[in-house]
Short mmCIF file of C-alpha atoms in Angstrom, two decimals:
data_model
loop_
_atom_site.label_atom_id
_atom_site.label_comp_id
_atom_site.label_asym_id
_atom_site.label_seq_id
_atom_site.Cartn_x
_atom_site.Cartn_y
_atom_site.Cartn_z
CA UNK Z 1 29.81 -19.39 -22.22
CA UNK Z 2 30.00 -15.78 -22.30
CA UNK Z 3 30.19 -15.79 -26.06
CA UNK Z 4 26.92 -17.65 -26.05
CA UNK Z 5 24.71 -15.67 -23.82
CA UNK Z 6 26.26 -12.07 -25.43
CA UNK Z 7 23.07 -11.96 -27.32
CA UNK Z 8 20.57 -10.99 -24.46
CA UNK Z 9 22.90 -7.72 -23.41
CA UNK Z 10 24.29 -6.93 -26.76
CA UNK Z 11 22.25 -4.52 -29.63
CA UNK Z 12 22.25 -6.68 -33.08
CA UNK Z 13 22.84 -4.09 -36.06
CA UNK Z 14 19.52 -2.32 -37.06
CA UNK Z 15 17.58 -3.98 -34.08
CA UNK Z 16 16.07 -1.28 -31.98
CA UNK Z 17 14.62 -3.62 -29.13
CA UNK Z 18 15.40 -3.04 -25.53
CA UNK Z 19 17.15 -6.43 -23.88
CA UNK Z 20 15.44 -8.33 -21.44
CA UNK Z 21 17.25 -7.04 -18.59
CA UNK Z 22 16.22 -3.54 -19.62
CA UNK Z 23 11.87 -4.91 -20.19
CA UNK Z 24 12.18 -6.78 -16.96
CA UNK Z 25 14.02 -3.50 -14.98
CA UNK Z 26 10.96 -1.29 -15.90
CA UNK Z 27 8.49 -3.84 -14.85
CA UNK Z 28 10.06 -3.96 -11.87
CA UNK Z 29 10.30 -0.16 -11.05
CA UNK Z 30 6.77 0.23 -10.91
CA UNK Z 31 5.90 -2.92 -9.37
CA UNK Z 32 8.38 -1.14 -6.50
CA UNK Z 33 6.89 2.64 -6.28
CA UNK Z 34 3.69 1.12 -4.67
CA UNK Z 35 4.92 -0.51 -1.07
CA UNK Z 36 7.63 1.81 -1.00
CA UNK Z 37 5.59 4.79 -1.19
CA UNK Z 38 3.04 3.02 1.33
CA UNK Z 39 5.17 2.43 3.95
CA UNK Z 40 7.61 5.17 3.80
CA UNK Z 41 4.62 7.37 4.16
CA UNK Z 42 2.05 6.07 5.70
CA UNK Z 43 3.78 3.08 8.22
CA UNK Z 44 6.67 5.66 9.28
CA UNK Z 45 3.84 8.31 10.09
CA UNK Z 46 1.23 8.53 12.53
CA UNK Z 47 -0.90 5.74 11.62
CA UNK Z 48 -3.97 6.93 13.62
CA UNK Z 49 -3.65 10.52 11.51
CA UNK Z 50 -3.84 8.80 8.01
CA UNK Z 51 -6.51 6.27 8.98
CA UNK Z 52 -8.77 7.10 5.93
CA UNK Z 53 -6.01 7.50 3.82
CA UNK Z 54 -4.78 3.78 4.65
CA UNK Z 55 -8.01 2.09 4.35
CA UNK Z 56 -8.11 3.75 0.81
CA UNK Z 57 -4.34 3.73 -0.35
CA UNK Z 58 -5.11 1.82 -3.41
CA UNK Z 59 -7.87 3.95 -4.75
CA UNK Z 60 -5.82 6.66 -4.14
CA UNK Z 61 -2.90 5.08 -5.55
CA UNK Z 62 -4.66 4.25 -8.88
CA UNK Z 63 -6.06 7.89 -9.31
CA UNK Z 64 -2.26 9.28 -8.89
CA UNK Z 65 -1.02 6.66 -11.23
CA UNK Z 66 -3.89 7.07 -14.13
CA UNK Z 67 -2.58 10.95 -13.79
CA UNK Z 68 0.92 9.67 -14.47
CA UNK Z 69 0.85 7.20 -16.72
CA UNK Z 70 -1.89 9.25 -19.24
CA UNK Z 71 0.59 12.50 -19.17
CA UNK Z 72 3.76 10.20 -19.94
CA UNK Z 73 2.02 8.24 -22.79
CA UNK Z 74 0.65 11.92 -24.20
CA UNK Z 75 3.74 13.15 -24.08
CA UNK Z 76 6.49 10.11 -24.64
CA UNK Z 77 4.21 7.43 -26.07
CA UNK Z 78 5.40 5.35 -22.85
CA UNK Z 79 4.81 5.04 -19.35
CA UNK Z 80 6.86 6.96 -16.87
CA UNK Z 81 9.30 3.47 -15.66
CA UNK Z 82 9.64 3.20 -19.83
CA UNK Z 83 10.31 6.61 -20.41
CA UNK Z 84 12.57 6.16 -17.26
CA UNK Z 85 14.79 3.71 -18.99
CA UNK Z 86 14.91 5.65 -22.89
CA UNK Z 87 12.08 3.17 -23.92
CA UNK Z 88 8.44 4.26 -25.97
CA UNK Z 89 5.69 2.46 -27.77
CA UNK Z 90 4.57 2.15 -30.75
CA UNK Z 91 1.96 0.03 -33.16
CA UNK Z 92 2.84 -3.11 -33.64
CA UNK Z 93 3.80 -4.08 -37.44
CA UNK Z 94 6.85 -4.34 -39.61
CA UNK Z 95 7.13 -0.45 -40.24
CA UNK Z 96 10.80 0.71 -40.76
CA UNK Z 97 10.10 4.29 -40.14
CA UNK Z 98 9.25 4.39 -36.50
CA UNK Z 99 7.02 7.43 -35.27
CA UNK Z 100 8.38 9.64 -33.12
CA UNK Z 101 7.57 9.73 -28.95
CA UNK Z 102 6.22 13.45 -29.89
CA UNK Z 103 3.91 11.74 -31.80
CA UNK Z 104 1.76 10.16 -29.64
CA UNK Z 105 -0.14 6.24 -29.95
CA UNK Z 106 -2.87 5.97 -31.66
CA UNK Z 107 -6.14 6.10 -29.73
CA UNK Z 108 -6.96 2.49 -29.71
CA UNK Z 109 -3.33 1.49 -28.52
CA UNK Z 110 -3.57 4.71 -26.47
CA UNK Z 111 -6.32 3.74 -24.23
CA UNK Z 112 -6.02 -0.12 -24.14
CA UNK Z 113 -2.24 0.83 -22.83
CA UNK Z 114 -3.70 2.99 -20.32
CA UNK Z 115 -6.40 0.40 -18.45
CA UNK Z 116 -3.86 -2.03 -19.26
CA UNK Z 117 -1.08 -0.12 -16.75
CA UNK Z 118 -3.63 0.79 -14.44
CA UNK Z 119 -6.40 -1.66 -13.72
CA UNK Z 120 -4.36 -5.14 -14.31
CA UNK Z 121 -2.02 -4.22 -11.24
CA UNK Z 122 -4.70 -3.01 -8.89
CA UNK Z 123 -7.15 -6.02 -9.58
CA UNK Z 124 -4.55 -8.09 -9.02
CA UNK Z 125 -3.30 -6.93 -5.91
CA UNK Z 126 -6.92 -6.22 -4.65
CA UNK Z 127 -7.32 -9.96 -5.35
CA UNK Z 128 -4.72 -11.06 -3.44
CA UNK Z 129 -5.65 -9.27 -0.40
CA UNK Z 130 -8.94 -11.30 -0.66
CA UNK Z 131 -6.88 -14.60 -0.90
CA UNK Z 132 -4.88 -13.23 1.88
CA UNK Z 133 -8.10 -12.35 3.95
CA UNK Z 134 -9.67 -15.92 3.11
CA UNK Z 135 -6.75 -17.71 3.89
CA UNK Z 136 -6.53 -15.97 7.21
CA UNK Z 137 -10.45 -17.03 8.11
CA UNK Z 138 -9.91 -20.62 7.18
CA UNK Z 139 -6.65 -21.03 9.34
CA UNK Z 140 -8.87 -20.04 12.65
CA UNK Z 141 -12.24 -21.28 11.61
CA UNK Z 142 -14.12 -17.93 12.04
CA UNK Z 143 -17.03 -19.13 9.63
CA UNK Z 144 -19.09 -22.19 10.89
CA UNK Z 145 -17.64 -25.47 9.37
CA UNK Z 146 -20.83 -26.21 7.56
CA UNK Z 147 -21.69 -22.78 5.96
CA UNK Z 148 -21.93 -22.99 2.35
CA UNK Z 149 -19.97 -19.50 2.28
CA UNK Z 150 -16.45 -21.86 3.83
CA UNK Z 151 -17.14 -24.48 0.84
CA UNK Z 152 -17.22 -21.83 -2.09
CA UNK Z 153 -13.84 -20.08 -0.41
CA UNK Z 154 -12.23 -23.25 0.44
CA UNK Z 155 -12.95 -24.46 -3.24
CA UNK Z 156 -11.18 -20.47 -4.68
CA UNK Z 157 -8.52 -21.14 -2.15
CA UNK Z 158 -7.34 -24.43 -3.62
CA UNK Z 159 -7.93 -22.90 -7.24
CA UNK Z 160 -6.09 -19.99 -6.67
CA UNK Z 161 -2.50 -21.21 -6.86
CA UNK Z 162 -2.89 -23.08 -10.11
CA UNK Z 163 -4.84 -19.65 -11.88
CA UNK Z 164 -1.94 -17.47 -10.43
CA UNK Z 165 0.59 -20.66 -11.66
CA UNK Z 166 -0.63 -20.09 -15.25
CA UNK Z 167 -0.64 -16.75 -14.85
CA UNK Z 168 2.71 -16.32 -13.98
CA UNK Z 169 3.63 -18.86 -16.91
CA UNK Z 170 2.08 -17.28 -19.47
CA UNK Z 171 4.52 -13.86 -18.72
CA UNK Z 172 7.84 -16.65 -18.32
CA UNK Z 173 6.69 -18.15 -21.78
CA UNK Z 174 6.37 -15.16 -23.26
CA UNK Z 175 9.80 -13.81 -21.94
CA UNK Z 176 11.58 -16.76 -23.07
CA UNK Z 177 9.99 -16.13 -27.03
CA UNK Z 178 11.41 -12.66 -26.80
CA UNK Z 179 14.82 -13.63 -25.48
CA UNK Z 180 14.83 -16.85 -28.23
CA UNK Z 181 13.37 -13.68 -31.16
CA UNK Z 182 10.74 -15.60 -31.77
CA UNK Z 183 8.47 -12.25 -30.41
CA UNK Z 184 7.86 -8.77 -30.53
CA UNK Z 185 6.77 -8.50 -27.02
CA UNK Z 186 8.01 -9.33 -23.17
CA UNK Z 187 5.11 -9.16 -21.83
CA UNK Z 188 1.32 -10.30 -22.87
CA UNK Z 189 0.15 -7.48 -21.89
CA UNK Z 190 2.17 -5.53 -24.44
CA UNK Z 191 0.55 -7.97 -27.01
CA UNK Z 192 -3.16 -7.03 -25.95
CA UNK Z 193 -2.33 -3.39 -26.17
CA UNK Z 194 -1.43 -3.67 -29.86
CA UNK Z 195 2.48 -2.06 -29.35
CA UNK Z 196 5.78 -2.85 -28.72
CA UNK Z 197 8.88 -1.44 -27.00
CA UNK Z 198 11.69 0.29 -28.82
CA UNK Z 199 14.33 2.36 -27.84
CA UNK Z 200 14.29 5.88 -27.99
CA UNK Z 201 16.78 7.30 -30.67
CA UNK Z 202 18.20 10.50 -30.84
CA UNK Z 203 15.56 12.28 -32.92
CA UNK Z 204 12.99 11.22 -30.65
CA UNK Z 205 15.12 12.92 -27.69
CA UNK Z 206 15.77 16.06 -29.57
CA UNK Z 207 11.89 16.19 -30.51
CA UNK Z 208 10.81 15.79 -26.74
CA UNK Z 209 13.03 18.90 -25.56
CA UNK Z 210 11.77 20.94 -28.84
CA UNK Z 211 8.11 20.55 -27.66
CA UNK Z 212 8.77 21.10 -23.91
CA UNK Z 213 11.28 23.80 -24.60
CA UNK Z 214 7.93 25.58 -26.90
CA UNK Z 215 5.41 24.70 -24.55
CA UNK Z 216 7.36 26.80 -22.08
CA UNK Z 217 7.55 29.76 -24.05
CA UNK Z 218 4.48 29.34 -25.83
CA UNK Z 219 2.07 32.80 -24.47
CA UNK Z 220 -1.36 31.52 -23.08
CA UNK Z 221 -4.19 33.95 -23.97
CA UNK Z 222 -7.27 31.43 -23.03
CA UNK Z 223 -8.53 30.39 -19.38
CA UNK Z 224 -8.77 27.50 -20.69
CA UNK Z 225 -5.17 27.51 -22.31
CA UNK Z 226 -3.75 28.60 -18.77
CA UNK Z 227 -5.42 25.73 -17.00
CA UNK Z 228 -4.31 23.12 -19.42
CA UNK Z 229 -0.61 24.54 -19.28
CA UNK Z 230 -0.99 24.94 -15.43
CA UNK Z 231 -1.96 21.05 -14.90
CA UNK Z 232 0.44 19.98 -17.53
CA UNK Z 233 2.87 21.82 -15.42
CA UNK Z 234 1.87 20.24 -12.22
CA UNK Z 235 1.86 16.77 -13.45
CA UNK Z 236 5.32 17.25 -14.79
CA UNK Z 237 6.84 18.34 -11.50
CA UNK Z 238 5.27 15.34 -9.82
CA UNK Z 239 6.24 13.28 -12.90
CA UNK Z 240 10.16 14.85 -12.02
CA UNK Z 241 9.71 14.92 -8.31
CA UNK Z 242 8.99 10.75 -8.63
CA UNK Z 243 11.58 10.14 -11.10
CA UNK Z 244 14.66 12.14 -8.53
CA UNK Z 245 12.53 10.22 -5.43
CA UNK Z 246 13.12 7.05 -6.94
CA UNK Z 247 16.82 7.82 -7.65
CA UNK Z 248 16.91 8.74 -3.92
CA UNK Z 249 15.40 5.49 -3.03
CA UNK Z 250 18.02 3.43 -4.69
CA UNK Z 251 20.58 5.19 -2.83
CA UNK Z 252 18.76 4.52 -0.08
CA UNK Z 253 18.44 0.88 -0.43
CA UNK Z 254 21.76 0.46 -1.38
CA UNK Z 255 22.74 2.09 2.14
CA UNK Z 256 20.35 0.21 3.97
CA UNK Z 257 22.16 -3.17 2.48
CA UNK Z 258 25.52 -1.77 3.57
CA UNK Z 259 24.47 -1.08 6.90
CA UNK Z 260 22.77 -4.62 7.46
CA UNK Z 261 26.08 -6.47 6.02
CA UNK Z 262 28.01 -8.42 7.93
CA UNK Z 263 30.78 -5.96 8.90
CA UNK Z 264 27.65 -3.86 11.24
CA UNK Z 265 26.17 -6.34 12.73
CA UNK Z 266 28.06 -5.51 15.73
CA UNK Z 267 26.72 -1.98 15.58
CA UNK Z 268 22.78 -3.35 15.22
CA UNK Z 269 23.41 -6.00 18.03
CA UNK Z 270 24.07 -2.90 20.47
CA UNK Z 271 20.86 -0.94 18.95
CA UNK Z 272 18.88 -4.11 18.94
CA UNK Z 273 20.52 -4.75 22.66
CA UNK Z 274 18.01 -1.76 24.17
CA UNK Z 275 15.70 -2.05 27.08
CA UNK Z 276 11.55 -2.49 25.19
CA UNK Z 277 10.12 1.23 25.53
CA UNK Z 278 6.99 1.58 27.54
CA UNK Z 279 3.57 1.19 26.18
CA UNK Z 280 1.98 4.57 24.67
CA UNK Z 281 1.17 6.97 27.27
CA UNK Z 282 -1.39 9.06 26.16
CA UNK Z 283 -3.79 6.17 24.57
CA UNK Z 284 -7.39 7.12 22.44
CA UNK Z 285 -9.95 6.26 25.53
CA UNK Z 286 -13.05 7.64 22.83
CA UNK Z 287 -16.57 6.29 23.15
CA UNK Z 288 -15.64 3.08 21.33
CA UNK Z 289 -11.82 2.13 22.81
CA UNK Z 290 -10.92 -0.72 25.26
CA UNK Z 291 -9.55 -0.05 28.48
CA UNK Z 292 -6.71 -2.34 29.87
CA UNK Z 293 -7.50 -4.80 32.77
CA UNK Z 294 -5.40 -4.75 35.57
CA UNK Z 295 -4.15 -8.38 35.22
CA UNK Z 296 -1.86 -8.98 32.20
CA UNK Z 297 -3.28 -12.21 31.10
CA UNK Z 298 -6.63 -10.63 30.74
CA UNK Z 299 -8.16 -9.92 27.07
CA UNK Z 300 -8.60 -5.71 26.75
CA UNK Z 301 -12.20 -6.74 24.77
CA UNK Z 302 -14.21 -9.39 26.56
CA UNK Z 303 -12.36 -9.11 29.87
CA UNK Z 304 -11.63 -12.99 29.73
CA UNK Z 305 -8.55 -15.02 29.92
CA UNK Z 306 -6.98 -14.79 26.64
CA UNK Z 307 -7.52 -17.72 24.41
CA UNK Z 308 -4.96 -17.41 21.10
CA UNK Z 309 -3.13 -14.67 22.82
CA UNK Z 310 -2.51 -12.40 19.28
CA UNK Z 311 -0.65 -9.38 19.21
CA UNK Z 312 -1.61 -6.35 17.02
CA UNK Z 313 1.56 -5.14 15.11
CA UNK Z 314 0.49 -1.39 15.02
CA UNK Z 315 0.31 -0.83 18.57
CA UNK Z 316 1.44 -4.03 20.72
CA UNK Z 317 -0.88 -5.25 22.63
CA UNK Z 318 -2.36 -8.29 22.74
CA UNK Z 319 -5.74 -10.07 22.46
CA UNK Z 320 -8.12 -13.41 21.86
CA UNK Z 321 -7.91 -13.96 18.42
CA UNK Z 322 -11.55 -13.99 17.99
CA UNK Z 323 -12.36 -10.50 20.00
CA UNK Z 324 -9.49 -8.62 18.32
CA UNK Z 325 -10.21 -10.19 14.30
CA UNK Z 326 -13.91 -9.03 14.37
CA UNK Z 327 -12.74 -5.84 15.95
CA UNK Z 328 -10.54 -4.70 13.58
CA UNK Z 329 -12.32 -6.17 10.92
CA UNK Z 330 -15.33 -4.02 11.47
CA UNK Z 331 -13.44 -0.99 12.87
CA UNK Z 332 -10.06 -1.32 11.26
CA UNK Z 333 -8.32 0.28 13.92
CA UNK Z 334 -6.51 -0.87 17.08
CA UNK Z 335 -9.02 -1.07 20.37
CA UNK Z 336 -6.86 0.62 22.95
CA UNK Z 337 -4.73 3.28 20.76
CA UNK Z 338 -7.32 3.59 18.39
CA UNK Z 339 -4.47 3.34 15.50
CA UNK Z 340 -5.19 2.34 12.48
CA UNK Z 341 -5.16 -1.22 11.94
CA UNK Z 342 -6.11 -4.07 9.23
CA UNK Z 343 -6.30 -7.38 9.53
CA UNK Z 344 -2.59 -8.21 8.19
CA UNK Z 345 -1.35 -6.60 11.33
CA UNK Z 346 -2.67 -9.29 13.18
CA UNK Z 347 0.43 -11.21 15.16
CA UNK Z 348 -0.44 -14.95 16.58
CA UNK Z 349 1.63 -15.46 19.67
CA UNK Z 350 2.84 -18.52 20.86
CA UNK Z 351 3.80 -19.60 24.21
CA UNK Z 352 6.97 -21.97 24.73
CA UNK Z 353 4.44 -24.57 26.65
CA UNK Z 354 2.23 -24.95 23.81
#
């Protein structure tokens, strides 16, 4: 068996593709910067400080990455998770003599890799946020049954698994090909872009510290010289400060599976085992924020008996369902703390009796 499956790890003479594992591992890497980087720092910061900055995370997100991913395919002819793993582009075609990562893409392949790296991932997440948002709606009923608004979503709702079915097919199918050598490419979207992945060799290694080792003795006469070498500067420490995060982050993941194994769960039961900490005490009471009712079964918004008692996740307390999704929904931040909030954070609680 091992004989048998010794071609998706092992190099064939003269073959220069990457295997599988190492296409699929740099798909992955990126595909992990983005939550990590949310929630280390925005979630384990003061959510009410970075309000703006969470409503707008994957603007901002995109911006940082088009910086990235243009300075790594100017100056590798890859993206940065290729580049991490000794991988470039180049045209496809049957050429023997590959072009070196100095080298650059061509300007077609250039830009079509670009929008491809940037905008497939962030429409795609940004749609499903909306399915996640629709799906939300339709579970409580907020629009009126007979709106013709609830038919068109209900109708993208029940489309939407079979589109993201094929979608998701299309990248297995196309996996398969590559492992089988009937293609070029991993991915499809590889295939739109016009290149294909190759592993860097060692002229293409010594060629990349040649041009950074005379761009940093190079003298700079020109303003505009300075400022080019300046931001090409800047974007390669954050370029290097992401690529020894990430390293960190593995670490760290590995730890955190250590600690969560079986052999501590003795040592979480006792942390776990601590008394619930007291609501915040110094709470936002601005123009716009709740107060609390005296009674605990009361909602904070329309001073009612809670119907669909729902918790927000940012801050704790609890709501109608109703009051506290059109709240946050308009506001996007918690009514009593004033943290921010989206609609995700939303909790449903239920009671043993119902």
């Amino acid at each position: 068996m091992a004989e048998l499956g010794a071609h998706l790890t092992a190099e064939a003479a003269g073959d220069d593709r990457p295997s599988i594992f190492e296409a699929v591992a740099q798909d992955s890497l990126m595909a992990a910067v983005k939550p990590a980087l949310l929630h280390l720092v925005l979630a384990e910061s003061n959510p009410g400080r970075f309000g703006l900055l969470w409503r707008r995370f994957d603007e901002v997100y995109v911006l940082l990455d088009l910086l990235l991913q243009q300075h790594y395919l100017a100056r590798c002819s890859a993206s940065f998770s290729e580049n991490f793993y000794s991988l470039k582009r180049i045209p496809t075609g049957d050429c023997k003599q590959h072009p070196l990562a100095t080298a650059g893409l061509p300007k077609k392949q250039h830009w079509k890799s670009l929008l491809l790296l940037i905008l497939v991932p962030y429409l795609k997440g940004k749609l499903e946020k909306l399915v996640s948002s629709l799906r939300e709606e339709d579970e409580y009923s907020i629009h009126p049954p007979s709106s013709s608004w609830k038919r068109f979503y209900r109708a993208f709702l029940a489309a939407y698994p079979f589109v993201n079915m094929a979608w998701e097919g299309w990248f297995l199918v196309q996996q398969l090909c590559y492992i089988l050598g009937k293609a070029q490419h991993h991915s499809p979207l590889l295939r739109l872009a016009g290149v294909r992945l190759v592993r860097l060799t060692a002229e293409d290694i010594q060629a990349l510290e040649k041009k950074l080792a005379v761009a940093a003795s190079s003298p700079t006469h020109s303003i505009r010289t300075q400022v080019q070498s300046a931001v090409r500067k800047a974007l390669g420490g954050i370029a290097f400060s992401l690529s020894t995060g990430l390293s960190v982050c593995v670490f760290f993941l590995q730890f955190l599976d250590w600690w969560y194994s079986s052999e501590n769960q003795e040592t979480i039961k006792s942390l776990t085992a601590l008394p619930t900490p007291p609501p915040p005490v110094h709470l936002d009471h601005g123009a716009g924020s709740a107060l609390l009712p005296k009674l605990k079964t009361v909602c904070p918004l329309c001073r009612k008996i809670r119907v669909n008692a729902t918790a927000l996740s940012t801050s704790g307390f609890v709501f109608c369902y109703r009051c506290v999704y059109n709240y946050v929904k308009t506001h996007q931040r918690c009514p009593v703390t004033g943290y921010a909030t989206e609609l995700q954070h939303l909790v449903k609680l239920y009671s043993p009796e119902s």
